[in-house]
Coordinates of C-alpha atoms in Angstrom, one line a residue:
Chain A
I1 CA 250.8 -4.8 -122.6
A2 CA 247.2 -4.8 -123.9
G3 CA 246.2 -1.3 -122.9
I4 CA 242.4 -1.2 -123.0
T5 CA 240.3 -4.1 -124.1
Q6 CA 236.6 -4.1 -124.9
A7 CA 234.2 -6.9 -125.3
P8 CA 232.3 -7.8 -127.4
T9 CA 233.7 -6.4 -130.6
S10 CA 230.1 -6.2 -132.0
Q11 CA 226.7 -7.2 -130.9
I12 CA 223.2 -7.3 -132.4
L13 CA 220.6 -7.0 -129.6
A14 CA 216.8 -7.1 -129.5
A15 CA 215.1 -4.0 -128.1
G16 CA 214.2 -4.4 -124.4
R17 CA 217.1 -6.8 -123.7
R18 CA 219.8 -6.1 -121.1
M19 CA 223.4 -5.8 -122.2
T20 CA 226.7 -5.2 -120.5
L21 CA 229.7 -3.9 -122.4
R22 CA 233.0 -4.8 -120.8
C23 CA 236.1 -2.6 -120.5
T24 CA 239.3 -3.6 -118.9
Q25 CA 242.6 -1.6 -118.7
D26 CA 246.0 -2.8 -117.5
M27 CA 247.7 0.6 -117.2
R28 CA 246.5 1.2 -113.6
H29 CA 244.9 4.5 -114.7
N30 CA 242.7 6.3 -112.2
A31 CA 240.1 7.7 -114.6
M32 CA 237.9 5.8 -117.0
Y33 CA 235.2 6.9 -119.5
W34 CA 232.5 5.6 -121.8
Y35 CA 231.7 7.5 -125.0
R36 CA 229.4 6.8 -127.8
Q37 CA 230.3 7.7 -131.4
D38 CA 227.5 8.6 -133.8
L39 CA 227.9 9.9 -137.4
G40 CA 227.8 13.6 -137.5
L41 CA 227.9 14.0 -133.7
G42 CA 231.4 13.0 -132.9
L43 CA 232.0 11.4 -129.5
R44 CA 229.7 12.1 -126.5
L45 CA 230.6 11.2 -122.9
I46 CA 228.1 8.8 -121.3
H47 CA 229.6 8.2 -117.9
Y48 CA 233.0 8.5 -116.2
S49 CA 234.9 7.5 -113.1
N50 CA 237.6 9.5 -111.6
T51 CA 238.8 6.7 -109.4
A52 CA 237.7 3.2 -108.2
G53 CA 234.5 3.4 -106.2
T54 CA 233.2 6.7 -107.8
T55 CA 231.2 7.4 -111.0
G56 CA 229.7 10.4 -112.6
K57 CA 227.3 11.3 -115.4
G58 CA 228.4 12.7 -118.7
E59 CA 226.6 14.4 -121.5
V60 CA 224.2 11.5 -122.4
P61 CA 223.8 9.2 -119.4
D62 CA 220.1 8.3 -119.8
G63 CA 219.5 4.6 -120.3
Y64 CA 223.0 3.6 -119.2
S65 CA 224.6 2.7 -115.9
V66 CA 228.2 2.0 -114.8
S67 CA 230.1 0.6 -111.9
R68 CA 233.7 0.8 -110.8
A69 CA 234.4 -1.9 -108.3
N70 CA 238.2 -1.9 -109.0
T71 CA 240.8 0.1 -110.9
D72 CA 240.9 -2.1 -114.0
D73 CA 237.2 -2.7 -114.9
F74 CA 234.5 -0.3 -115.9
P75 CA 231.5 -2.1 -117.4
L76 CA 228.6 -0.2 -119.1
T77 CA 225.1 -1.6 -118.8
L78 CA 222.1 -0.9 -120.9
A79 CA 219.2 -2.0 -118.7
S80 CA 216.6 -2.2 -121.5
A81 CA 218.1 -1.4 -124.9
V82 CA 216.3 0.8 -127.4
P83 CA 217.1 1.4 -131.1
S84 CA 218.5 4.9 -130.4
Q85 CA 221.3 3.2 -128.5
T86 CA 222.6 1.8 -131.7
S87 CA 226.1 3.2 -131.9
V88 CA 229.8 2.5 -131.5
Y89 CA 230.9 2.6 -127.9
F90 CA 234.4 3.5 -126.8
C91 CA 236.0 3.0 -123.4
A92 CA 238.9 5.2 -122.5
S93 CA 241.2 5.8 -119.6
S94 CA 243.6 8.4 -118.3
D95 CA 246.2 8.5 -115.6
S96 CA 244.8 11.6 -113.9
A97 CA 241.5 12.8 -112.6
E98 CA 242.2 16.0 -114.4
Q99 CA 240.5 14.5 -117.4
G100 CA 240.7 17.5 -119.7
L101 CA 244.5 17.8 -119.4
D102 CA 245.7 14.3 -119.5
T103 CA 245.9 12.1 -122.5
Q104 CA 243.1 9.6 -122.9
Y105 CA 243.7 6.1 -124.2
F106 CA 240.9 4.5 -126.1
G107 CA 239.9 0.9 -126.6
P108 CA 239.0 -0.5 -130.0
G109 CA 235.3 0.0 -129.6
T110 CA 232.1 -2.1 -129.5
R111 CA 229.7 -1.8 -132.3
L112 CA 226.1 -2.3 -131.0
T113 CA 223.0 -2.6 -133.0
V114 CA 219.6 -2.6 -131.3
L115 CA 216.8 -3.9 -133.4
Chain B
G1 CA 228.6 26.0 -123.3
D2 CA 231.9 25.1 -124.7
S3 CA 232.0 23.7 -128.2
V4 CA 234.3 22.6 -131.1
T5 CA 233.6 23.1 -134.8
Q6 CA 235.4 21.2 -137.5
M7 CA 235.3 21.4 -141.2
E8 CA 233.1 18.8 -142.8
G9 CA 234.7 16.0 -144.7
P10 CA 235.6 14.0 -146.4
V11 CA 238.9 15.7 -147.4
T12 CA 240.3 14.0 -150.4
L13 CA 244.0 14.6 -151.3
S14 CA 246.7 13.1 -153.5
E15 CA 249.8 11.8 -151.8
E16 CA 252.3 14.5 -151.0
A17 CA 249.7 17.3 -151.0
F18 CA 249.4 19.9 -148.2
L19 CA 246.8 19.3 -145.6
T20 CA 244.7 21.7 -143.5
I21 CA 241.8 20.7 -141.4
N22 CA 240.1 23.6 -139.7
C23 CA 239.1 23.7 -136.1
T24 CA 237.6 26.5 -134.2
Y25 CA 236.3 26.5 -130.6
T26 CA 234.1 28.4 -128.2
A27 CA 235.1 28.4 -124.6
T28 CA 235.3 30.4 -121.4
G29 CA 238.8 30.7 -120.2
Y30 CA 241.8 29.0 -121.8
P31 CA 241.2 25.4 -122.4
S32 CA 243.8 22.9 -123.6
L33 CA 243.3 21.8 -127.2
F34 CA 243.9 18.4 -128.8
W35 CA 243.8 16.5 -132.0
Y36 CA 243.0 12.9 -131.9
V37 CA 243.2 10.5 -134.9
Q38 CA 241.1 7.4 -135.5
Y39 CA 242.5 4.9 -138.0
P40 CA 240.0 2.5 -139.7
G41 CA 238.7 -0.1 -137.2
E42 CA 240.5 1.4 -134.2
G43 CA 239.9 3.6 -131.3
L44 CA 241.1 7.2 -131.0
Q45 CA 244.6 8.0 -130.2
L46 CA 246.2 11.3 -129.3
L47 CA 248.0 13.0 -132.2
L48 CA 249.1 16.3 -130.6
K49 CA 248.0 18.8 -128.0
A50 CA 248.6 22.4 -126.8
T51 CA 247.9 23.7 -123.4
K52 CA 248.2 27.5 -123.8
A53 CA 248.0 30.3 -126.3
D54 CA 250.7 30.3 -129.0
D55 CA 251.8 26.8 -128.2
K56 CA 252.5 24.5 -131.2
G57 CA 251.7 20.9 -130.9
S58 CA 253.5 18.5 -133.3
N59 CA 253.8 14.8 -134.0
K60 CA 254.3 12.6 -137.1
G61 CA 254.7 15.6 -139.3
F62 CA 251.4 17.1 -138.2
E63 CA 251.3 20.6 -136.5
A64 CA 248.7 22.8 -134.9
T65 CA 249.1 26.2 -133.2
Y66 CA 246.8 27.4 -130.4
R67 CA 245.5 30.7 -131.7
K68 CA 243.6 32.6 -129.0
E69 CA 242.9 35.6 -131.1
T70 CA 241.1 33.6 -133.7
T71 CA 240.0 30.7 -131.3
S72 CA 241.4 28.2 -133.7
F73 CA 243.6 25.1 -133.7
H74 CA 244.0 24.1 -137.3
L75 CA 245.7 20.9 -138.2
E76 CA 248.4 21.0 -140.9
K77 CA 250.8 18.6 -142.6
G78 CA 253.1 19.5 -145.4
S79 CA 253.0 16.2 -147.3
V80 CA 250.4 13.6 -146.6
Q81 CA 250.8 9.9 -147.1
V82 CA 248.2 7.2 -147.9
S83 CA 248.8 5.9 -144.4
D84 CA 247.4 9.2 -143.0
S85 CA 243.9 8.3 -144.2
A86 CA 241.8 8.4 -141.0
V87 CA 239.2 10.4 -139.1
Y88 CA 240.7 13.4 -137.2
F89 CA 238.9 14.8 -134.2
C90 CA 239.6 18.2 -132.6
A91 CA 238.8 18.5 -128.9
L92 CA 239.1 20.9 -126.0
S93 CA 239.1 20.4 -122.3
D94 CA 236.1 22.0 -120.6
L95 CA 237.6 23.8 -117.6
S96 CA 234.3 23.8 -115.7
N97 CA 234.3 20.0 -115.4
D98 CA 237.6 18.8 -116.9
K99 CA 235.8 16.8 -119.6
L100 CA 236.9 16.5 -123.2
I101 CA 234.6 18.0 -125.8
F102 CA 235.0 16.6 -129.2
G103 CA 234.3 18.0 -132.6
T104 CA 232.3 15.8 -135.1
G105 CA 235.4 14.6 -136.9
T106 CA 236.9 15.1 -140.4
R107 CA 237.6 12.1 -142.6
L108 CA 240.8 12.4 -144.6
Q109 CA 241.3 10.2 -147.7
V110 CA 244.7 10.2 -149.3
F111 CA 245.1 8.5 -152.7
P112 CA 248.4 7.4 -154.3

């Protein structure tokens, strides 16, 4: 059982380029999330999805978009990357739409550098 | 809004020392409280949680008690090991939107 996989592991990207970070889970969890982790700021929620076909905005959604076409996949797209989007990105999932109460399972992360 | 405050790190200890990592929170209502751990090069994983006042979460020798009167959820371990070296995140569930709110993380370094 893989749990949550993310790709790529790391990426260096020129500013202005489009980039999609991939996230796949095999636990059949309803809810999925994207966070960014920055030194001194902890983890901040970018977007989330309570169930396939629905998405919502988190704390820092600007410059990012997501889709949830099926239960397993939750890609995060940067339409036109900027240096302030340099960060480590984590995908997570949980079994319940009651996100605050249920354990979240995290992927290994994608380290993105925008130059 | 709701928030979580953790002690700044790094916390540096010798093996078998006692560990305390402080966490306090601000919230309306009675959120659930969590500690997540991030080992080097990995994603976060749940360490323990408590869902109501006076509950004690425990796992792998770590403990934390939900203290409503002091709005705290301090993480403790009686005897740390080198393998406990990691970043520890305190978090709460925001009852208004069911989202997790994380603290900034505390790095623990344990030396033999």
